Coordinates of C-alpha atoms in Angstrom, one line a residue:
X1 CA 51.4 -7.0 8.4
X2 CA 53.2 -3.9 10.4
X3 CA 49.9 -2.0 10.6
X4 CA 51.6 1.0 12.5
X5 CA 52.6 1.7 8.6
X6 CA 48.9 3.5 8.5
X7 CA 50.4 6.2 10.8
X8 CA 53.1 7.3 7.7
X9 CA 50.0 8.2 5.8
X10 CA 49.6 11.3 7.9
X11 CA 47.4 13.2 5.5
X12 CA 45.2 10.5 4.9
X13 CA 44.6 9.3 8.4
X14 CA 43.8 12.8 9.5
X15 CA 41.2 12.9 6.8
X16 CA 39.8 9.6 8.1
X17 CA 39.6 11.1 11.6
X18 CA 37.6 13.6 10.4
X19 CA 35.6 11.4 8.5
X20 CA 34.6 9.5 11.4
X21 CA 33.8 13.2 13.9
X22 CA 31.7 14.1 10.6
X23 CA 29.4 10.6 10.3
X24 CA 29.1 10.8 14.4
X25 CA 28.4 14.4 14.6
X26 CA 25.8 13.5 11.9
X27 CA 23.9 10.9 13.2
X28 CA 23.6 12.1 16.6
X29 CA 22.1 15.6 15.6
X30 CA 20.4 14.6 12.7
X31 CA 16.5 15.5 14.5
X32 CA 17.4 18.7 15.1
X33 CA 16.4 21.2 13.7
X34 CA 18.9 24.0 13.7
X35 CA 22.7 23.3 12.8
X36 CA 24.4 26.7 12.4
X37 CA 27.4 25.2 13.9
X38 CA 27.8 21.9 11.6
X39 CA 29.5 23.8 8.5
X40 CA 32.0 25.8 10.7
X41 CA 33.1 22.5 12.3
X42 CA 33.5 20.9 9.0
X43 CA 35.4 24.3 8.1
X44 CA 37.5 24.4 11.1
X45 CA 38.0 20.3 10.7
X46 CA 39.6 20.7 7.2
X47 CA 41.4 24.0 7.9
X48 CA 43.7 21.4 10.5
X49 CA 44.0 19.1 7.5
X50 CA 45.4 22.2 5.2
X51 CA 48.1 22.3 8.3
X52 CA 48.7 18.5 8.5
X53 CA 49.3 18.1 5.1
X54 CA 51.5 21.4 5.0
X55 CA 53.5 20.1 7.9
X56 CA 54.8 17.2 6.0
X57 CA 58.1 18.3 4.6
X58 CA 59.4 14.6 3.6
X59 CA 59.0 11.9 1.3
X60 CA 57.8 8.5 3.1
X61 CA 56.9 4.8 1.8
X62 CA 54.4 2.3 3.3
X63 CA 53.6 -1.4 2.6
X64 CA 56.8 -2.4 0.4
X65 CA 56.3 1.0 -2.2
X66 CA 52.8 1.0 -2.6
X67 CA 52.2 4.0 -1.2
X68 CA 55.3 6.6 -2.2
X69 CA 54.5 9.9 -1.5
X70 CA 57.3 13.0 -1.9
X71 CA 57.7 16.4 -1.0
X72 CA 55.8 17.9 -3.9
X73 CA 52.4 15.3 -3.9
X74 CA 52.1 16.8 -0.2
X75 CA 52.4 20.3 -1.5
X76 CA 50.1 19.0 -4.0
X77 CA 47.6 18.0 -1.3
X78 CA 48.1 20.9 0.7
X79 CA 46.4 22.6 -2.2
X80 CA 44.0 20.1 -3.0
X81 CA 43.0 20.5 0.9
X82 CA 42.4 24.1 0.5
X83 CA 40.4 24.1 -2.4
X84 CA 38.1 21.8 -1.0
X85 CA 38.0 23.6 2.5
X86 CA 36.6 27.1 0.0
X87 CA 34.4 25.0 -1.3
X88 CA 33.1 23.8 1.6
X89 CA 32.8 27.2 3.2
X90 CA 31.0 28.5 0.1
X91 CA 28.7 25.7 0.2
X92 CA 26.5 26.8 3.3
X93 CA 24.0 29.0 1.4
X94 CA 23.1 25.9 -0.4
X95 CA 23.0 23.6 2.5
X96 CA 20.6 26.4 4.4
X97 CA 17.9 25.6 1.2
X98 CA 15.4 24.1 2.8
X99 CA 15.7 21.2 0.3
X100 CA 18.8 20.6 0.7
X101 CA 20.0 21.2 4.7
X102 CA 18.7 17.3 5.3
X103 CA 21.7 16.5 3.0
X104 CA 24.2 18.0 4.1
X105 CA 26.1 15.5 6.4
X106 CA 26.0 13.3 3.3
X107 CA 27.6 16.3 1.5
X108 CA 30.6 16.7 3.5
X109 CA 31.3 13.4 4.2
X110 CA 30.7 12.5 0.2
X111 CA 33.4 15.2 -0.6
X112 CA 36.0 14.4 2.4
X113 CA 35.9 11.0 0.7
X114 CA 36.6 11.9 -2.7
X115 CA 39.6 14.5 -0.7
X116 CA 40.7 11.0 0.5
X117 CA 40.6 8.9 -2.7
X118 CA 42.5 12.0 -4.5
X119 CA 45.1 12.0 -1.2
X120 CA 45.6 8.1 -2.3
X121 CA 45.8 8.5 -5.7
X122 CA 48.5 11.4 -5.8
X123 CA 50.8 9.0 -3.5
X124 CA 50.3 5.6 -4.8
X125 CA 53.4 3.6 -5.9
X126 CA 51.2 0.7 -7.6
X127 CA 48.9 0.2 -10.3
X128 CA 46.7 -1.8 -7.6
X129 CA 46.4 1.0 -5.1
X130 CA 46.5 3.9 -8.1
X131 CA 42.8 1.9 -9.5
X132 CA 41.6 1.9 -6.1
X133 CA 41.8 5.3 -5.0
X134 CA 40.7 6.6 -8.5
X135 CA 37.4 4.5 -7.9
X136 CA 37.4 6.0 -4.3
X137 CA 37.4 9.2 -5.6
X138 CA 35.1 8.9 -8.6
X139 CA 32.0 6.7 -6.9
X140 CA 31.5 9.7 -4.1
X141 CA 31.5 12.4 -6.3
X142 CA 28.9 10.5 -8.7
X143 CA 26.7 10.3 -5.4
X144 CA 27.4 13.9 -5.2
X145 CA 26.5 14.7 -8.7
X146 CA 23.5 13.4 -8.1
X147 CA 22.7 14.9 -4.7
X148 CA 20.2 17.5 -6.0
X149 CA 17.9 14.8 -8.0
X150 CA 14.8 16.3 -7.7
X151 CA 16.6 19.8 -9.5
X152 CA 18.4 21.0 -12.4
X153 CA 18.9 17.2 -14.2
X154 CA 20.9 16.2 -11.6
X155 CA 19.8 12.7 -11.9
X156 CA 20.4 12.5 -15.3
X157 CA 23.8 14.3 -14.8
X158 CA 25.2 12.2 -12.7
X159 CA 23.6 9.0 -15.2
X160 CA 26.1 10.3 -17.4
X161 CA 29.0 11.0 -15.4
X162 CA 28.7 7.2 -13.6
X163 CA 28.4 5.6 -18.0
X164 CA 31.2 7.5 -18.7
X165 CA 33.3 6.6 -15.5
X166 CA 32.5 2.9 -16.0
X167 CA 33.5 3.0 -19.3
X168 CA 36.7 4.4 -18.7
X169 CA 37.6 2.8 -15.6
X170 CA 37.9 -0.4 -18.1
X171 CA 39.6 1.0 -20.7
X172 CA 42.0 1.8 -18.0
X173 CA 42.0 -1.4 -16.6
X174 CA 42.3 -2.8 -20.0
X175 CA 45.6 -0.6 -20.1
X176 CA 46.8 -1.5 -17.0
X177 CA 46.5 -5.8 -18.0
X178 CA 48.7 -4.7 -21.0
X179 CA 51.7 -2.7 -18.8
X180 CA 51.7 -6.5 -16.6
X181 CA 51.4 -8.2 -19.5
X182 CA 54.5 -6.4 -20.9
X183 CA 56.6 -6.0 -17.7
X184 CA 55.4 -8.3 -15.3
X185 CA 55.0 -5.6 -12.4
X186 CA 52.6 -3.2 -11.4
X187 CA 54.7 -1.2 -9.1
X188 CA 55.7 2.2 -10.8
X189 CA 59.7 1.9 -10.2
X190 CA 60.1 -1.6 -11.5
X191 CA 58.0 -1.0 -14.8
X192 CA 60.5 1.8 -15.8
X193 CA 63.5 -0.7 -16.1
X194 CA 61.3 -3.3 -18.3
X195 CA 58.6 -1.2 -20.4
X196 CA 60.9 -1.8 -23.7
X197 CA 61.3 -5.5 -23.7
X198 CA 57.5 -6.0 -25.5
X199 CA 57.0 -2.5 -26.8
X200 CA 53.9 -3.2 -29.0
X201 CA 52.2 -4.4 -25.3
X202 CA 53.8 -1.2 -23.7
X203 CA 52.2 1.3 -26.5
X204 CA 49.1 -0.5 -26.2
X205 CA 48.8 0.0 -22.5
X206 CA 50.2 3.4 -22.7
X207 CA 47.5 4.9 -25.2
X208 CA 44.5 3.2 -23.4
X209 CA 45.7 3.9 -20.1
X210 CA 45.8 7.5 -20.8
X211 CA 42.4 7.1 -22.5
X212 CA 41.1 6.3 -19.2
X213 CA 42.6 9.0 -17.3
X214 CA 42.0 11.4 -19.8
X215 CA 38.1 11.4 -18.9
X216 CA 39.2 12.1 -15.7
X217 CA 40.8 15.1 -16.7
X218 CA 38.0 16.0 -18.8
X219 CA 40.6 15.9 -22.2
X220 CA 39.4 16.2 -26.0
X221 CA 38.7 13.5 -27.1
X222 CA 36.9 12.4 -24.0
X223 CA 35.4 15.0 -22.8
X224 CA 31.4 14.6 -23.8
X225 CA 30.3 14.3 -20.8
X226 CA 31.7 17.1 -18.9
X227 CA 29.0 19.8 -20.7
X228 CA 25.9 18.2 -19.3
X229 CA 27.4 16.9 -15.8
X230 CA 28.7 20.2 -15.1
X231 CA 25.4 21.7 -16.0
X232 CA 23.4 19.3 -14.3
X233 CA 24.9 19.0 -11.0
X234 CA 24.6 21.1 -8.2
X235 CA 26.7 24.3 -8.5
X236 CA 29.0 23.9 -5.7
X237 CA 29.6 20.5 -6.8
X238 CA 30.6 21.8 -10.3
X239 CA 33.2 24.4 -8.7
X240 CA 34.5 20.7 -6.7
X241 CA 34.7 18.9 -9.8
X242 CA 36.4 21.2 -12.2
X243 CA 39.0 22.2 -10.1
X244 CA 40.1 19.7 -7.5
X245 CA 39.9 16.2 -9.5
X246 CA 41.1 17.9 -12.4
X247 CA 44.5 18.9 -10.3
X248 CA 44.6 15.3 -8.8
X249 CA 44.1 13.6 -11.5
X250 CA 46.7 15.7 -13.7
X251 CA 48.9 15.9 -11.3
X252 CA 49.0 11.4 -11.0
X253 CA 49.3 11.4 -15.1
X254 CA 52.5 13.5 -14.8
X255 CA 54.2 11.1 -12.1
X256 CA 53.3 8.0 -13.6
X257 CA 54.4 9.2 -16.9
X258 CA 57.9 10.2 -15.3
X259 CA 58.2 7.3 -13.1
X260 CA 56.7 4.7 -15.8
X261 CA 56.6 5.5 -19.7
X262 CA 59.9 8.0 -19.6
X263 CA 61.9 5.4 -21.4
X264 CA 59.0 5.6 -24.6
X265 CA 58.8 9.0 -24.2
X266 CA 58.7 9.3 -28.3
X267 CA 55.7 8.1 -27.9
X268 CA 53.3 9.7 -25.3
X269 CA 54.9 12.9 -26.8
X270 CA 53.0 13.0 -29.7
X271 CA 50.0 11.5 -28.2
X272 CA 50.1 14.2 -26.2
X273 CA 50.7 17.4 -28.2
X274 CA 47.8 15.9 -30.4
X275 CA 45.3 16.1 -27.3
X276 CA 46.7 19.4 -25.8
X277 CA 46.2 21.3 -29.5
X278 CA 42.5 19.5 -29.9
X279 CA 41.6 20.3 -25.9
X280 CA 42.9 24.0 -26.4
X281 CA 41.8 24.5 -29.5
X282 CA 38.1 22.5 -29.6
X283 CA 37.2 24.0 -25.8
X284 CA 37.8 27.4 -26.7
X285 CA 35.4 27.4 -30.0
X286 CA 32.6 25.6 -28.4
X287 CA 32.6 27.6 -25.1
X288 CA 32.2 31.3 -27.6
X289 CA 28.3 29.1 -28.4
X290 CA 27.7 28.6 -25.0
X291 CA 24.2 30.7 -23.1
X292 CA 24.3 28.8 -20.2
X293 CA 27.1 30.0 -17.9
X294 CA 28.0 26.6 -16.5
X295 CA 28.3 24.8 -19.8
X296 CA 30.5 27.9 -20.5
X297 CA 33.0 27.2 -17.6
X298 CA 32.8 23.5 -18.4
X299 CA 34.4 24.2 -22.2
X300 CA 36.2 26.7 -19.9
X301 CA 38.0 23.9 -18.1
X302 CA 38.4 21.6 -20.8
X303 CA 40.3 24.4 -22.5
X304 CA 42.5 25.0 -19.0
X305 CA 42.8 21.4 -18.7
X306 CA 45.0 21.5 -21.8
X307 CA 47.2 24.0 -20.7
X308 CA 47.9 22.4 -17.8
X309 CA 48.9 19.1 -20.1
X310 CA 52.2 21.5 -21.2
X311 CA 53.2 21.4 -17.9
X312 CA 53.5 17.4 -18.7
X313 CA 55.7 18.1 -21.7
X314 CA 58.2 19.0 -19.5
X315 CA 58.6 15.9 -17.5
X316 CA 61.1 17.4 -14.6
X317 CA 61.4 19.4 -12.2
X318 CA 60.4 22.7 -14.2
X319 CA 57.4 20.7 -15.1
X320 CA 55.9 19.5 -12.1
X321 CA 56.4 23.0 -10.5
X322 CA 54.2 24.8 -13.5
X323 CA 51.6 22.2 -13.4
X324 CA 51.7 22.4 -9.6
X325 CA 51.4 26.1 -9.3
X326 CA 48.7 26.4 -12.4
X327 CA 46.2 24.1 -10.6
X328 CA 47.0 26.4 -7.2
X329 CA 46.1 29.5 -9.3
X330 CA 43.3 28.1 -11.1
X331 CA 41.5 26.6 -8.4
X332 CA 41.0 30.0 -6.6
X333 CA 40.5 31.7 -10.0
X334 CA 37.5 29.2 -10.7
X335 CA 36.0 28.8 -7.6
X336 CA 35.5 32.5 -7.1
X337 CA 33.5 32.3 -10.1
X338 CA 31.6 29.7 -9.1
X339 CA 30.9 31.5 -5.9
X340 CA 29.5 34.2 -8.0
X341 CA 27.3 31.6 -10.2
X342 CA 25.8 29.9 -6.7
X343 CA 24.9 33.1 -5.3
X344 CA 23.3 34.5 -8.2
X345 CA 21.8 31.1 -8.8
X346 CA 20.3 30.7 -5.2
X347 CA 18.6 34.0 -5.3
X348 CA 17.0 34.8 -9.0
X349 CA 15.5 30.7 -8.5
X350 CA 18.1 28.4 -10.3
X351 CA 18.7 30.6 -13.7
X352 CA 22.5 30.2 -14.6
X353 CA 21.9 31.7 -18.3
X354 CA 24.4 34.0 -19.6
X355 CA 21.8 36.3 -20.5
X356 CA 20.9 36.9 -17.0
X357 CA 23.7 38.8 -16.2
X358 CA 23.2 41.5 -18.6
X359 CA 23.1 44.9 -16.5
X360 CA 24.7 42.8 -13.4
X361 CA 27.3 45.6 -12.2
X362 CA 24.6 48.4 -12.1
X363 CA 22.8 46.1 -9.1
X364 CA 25.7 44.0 -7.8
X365 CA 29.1 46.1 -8.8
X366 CA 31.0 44.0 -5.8
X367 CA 30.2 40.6 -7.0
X368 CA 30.5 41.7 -10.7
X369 CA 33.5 43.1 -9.9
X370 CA 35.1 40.3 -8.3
X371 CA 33.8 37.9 -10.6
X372 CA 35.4 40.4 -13.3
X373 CA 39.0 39.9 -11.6
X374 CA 38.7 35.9 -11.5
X375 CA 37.5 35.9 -15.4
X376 CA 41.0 37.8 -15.7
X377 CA 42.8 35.4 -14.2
X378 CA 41.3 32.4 -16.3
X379 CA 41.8 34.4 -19.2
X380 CA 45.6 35.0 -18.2
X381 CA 45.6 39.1 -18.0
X382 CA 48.4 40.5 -16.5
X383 CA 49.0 41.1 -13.7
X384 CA 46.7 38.6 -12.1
X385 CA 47.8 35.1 -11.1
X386 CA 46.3 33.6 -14.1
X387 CA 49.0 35.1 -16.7
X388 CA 52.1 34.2 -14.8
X389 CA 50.8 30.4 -14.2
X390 CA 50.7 30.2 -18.3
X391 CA 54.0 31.4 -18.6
X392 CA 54.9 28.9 -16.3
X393 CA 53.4 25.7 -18.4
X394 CA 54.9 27.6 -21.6
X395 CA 58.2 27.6 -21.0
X396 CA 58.2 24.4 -18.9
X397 CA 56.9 23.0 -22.3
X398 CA 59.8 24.6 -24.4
X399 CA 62.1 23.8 -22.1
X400 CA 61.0 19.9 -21.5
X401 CA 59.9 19.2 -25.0
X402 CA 61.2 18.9 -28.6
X403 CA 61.1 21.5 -31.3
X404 CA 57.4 20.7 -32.0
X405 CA 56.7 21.8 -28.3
X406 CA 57.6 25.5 -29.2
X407 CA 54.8 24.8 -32.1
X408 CA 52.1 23.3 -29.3
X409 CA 53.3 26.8 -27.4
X410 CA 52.2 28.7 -30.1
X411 CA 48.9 27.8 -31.0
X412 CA 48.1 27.9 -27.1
X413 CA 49.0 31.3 -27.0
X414 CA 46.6 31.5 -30.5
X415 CA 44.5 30.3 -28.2
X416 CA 44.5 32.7 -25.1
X417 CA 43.3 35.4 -27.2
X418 CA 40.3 33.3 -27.8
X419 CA 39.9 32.6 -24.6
X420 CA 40.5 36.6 -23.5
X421 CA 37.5 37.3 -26.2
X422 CA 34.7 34.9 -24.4
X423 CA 35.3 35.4 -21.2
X424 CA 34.9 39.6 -22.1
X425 CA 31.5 38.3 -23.3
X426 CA 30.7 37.8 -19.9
X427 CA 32.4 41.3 -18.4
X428 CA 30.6 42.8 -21.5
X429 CA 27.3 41.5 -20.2
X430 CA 28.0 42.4 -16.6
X431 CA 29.1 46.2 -17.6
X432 CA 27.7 47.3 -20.7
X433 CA 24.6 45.4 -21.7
X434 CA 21.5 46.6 -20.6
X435 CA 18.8 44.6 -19.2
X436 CA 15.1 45.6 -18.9
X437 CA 14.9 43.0 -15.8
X438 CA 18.6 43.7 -14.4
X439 CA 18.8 40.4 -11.4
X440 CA 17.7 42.2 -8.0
X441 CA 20.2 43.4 -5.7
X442 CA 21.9 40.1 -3.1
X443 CA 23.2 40.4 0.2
X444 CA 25.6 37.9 0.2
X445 CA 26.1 35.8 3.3
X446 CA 29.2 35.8 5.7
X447 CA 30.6 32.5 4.1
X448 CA 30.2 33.5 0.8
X449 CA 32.0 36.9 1.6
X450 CA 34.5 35.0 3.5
X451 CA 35.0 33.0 0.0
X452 CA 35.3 35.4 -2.4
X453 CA 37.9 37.3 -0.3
X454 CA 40.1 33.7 0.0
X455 CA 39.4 33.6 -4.1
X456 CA 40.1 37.1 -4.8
X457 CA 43.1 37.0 -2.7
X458 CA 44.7 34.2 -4.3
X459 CA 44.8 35.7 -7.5
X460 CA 46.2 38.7 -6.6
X461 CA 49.0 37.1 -4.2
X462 CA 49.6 34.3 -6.0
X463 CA 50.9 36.3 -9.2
X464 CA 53.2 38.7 -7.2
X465 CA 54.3 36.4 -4.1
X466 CA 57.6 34.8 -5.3
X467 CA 57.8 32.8 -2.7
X468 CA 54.4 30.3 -3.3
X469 CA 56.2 29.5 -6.6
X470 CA 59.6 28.6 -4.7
X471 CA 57.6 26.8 -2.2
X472 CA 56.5 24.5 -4.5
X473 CA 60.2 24.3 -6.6
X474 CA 62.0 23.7 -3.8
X475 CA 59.3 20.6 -2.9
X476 CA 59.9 19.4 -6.5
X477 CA 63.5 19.1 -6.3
X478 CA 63.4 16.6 -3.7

């Protein structure tokens, strides 16, 4: 085997490389005592991998098509890279708790790993190497789940996330024998030309392939467990999961379903306006019940995760754009919530209930207020980000899909009224509640500043910059 082929997996090697600076420079200073300077390394380590992987312009293949990898999967991890690197920044006023800053090599060296499996997955060319780098991202972040065990059911959080994964990792599997079984081939490009010759095999495999992806992506019907893990598991690691596997994993679906199932595309049609209308739809009544905040923002993504799904409809170049530039917006619009949630979370001892917020602006009007423009942008107000990444999906879904589409359209714009209603219940409870016990004023630290400005940022620039969106068309096009 050529192994120089390693060294066209640029993005992935670097993140390797810094996997290996992170173990060392945790086992060699794990005695001591005071480690200011581990999370700016770790910060300054994957800011260089948000360069690398925005350096690399061109498509490239390694060991005979198993690893394909295109313009727009590297913008893809570009963004994928940056999400995780505000995540990681807003993650030090966690890792200073005094129960927690013993962990918190194995928390940035659990997360580069699932960057890594997520790097894999967007660029695999094979069924083999797609399996493989799902389980590579999904066993580190069960670890990571877990990784406050003693607090907030983490334990029993991440018990449920690991069922649930094992469950549909061989439902997936069970797909996958069904596509060979049918074709004969595993490798994306070669199942395209054959998929029709058994179709009842091919349907089969389609429909519980996507079963197994579509806990992944946190879709209705199989999305039980994403209430209690997200509540459960460590704040920071909720912002991680909702955001940045969601956009890898969504991101895959849509290039396997171009490259692989195009030529049954009757088929995953239907199967997929069916799960975009009950996602939408389901997510957005069950969220308006929610007290707890982060079983709110987990119905929350369930509900987003569907509207990214229209982006899917459209299974072109339009389409891969939308979905591309939806999970950019929505990762900085969800994250800078979540970096309100921690902070409040880390100083008023754990409470994450809705409740608690009531009165919030009158002792925190910056955070409130920020948190305010982020709940915008999820809910799609103009002019923030958020509204001018759902027009994307929506007319990518017109556009891409059949006359039914235009239906799916309009019951997901039903739905972002709903949406705009619950998430006011929270700006409601920040602004005009009152509270006899308002939360006490925080002083939030540097990172967490330096956090919210990245998050705020995003959603105003990324709504009235024209070029991020013709960044990431031009990259599709190739």
């Amino acid at each position: 085997m050529d192994y120089s082929q390693f060294f066209r997996m640029v993005p992935e090697v670097s993140l390797m490389a810094i996997l290996f600076i992170v173990f060392f420079a945790d086992m060699f200073t794990a005695g001591s005592k005071d480690r200011k300077w581990f999370n700016p390394l770790v910060c300054v380590l994957m800011l260089v991998q948000v360069g690398i992987s925005f350096m690399q312009k061109e498509g490239v293949e390694a060991f005979g098509g198993m690893y394909v990898t295109s313009a727009a999967a590297n913008v893809m991890k570009t963004i994928l890279a940056a999400g995780t690197l505000i995540v990681l920044i807003q993650s030090r006023l966690w890792m200073s708790r005094q129960d927690t800053s013993f962990k918190e090599g194995e928390f940035y060296f659990l997360t580069i790993s699932t960057l890594l499996g997520m790097n894999m997955m967007v660029s695999s060319g094979h069924f083999v190497i797609f399996f493989i780098a799902l389980e590579m991202a999904s066993v580190p972040m069960a670890c990571l789940v877990a990784l406050d065990k003693y607090r907030h059911n983490s334990a029993e959080a991440a018990a449920k996330f690991v069922l649930m994964a094992t469950f549909s990792s061989g439902v997936m599997l069970y797909g996958i024998s069904f596509l060979y079984g049918s074709v004969g081939t595993l490798y994306f490009d070669d199942m395209a030309e054959n998929i029709t010759n058994n179709l009842v095999l091919s349907i089969m495999g389609l429909v519980f392939f996507f079963s197994g992806l579509g806990f992944k992506i946190s879709l209705v019907p199989f999305h039980y467990w994403t209430a209690d893990t997200y509540q459960g598991a460590p704040t920071t690691v909720t912002g991680y999961l909702s955001v940045i596997s969601k956009g890898a994993a969504a991101f895959t679906l849509m290039t396997i379903i171009v490259k692989v199932f195009m030529p049954i595309e009757t088929y995953w049609n239907y199967m997929l306006y069916a799960v975009i209308v009950l996602s939408i739809t389901i997510a957005n009544l069950m969220a308006i019940r929610q007290k707890d905040l982060k079983r709110f923002m987990a119905f929350s993504s369930i509900s987003q995760a569907g509207y990214i799904m229209l982006a899917v409809i459209g299974a072109n170049q339009l389409g891969f754009t939308a979905l591309t530039y939806y999970v950019m917006i929505y990762i900085v619009a969800n994250l800078g919530v979540f970096t309100v949630i921690s902070v409040v979370e880390e100083n008023n001892n754990g409470v994450t209930n809705m409740s608690a917020y009531n009165g919030f602006y009158s002792t925190n009007p910056k955070l409130a207020f920020l948190m305010t423009l982020s709940l915008f942008s999820l809910a799609g107000i103009p002019p923030f980000a958020g509204m001018f990444s759902k027009f994307f999906v929506f007319v990518a879904a017109v556009q891409g899909g059949s006359m039914l589409a235009y239906g799916i359209v309009f019951i997901a714009l039903i739905n972002t009224v709903i949406s705009l209603y619950y998430y006011l219940l929270i700006v409601k409870a920040m602004y005009i509640n009152k509270s006899e016990n308002p939360l006490p004023t925080f002083k939030s630290d540097c990172n967490t500043r330096l956090a919210l400005a990245i998050c705020t940022a995003g959603v105003i620039l990324f709504g009235i910059g024209s070029f991020f969106y013709e960044w990431i068309f031009n990259a599709a096009a190739m």
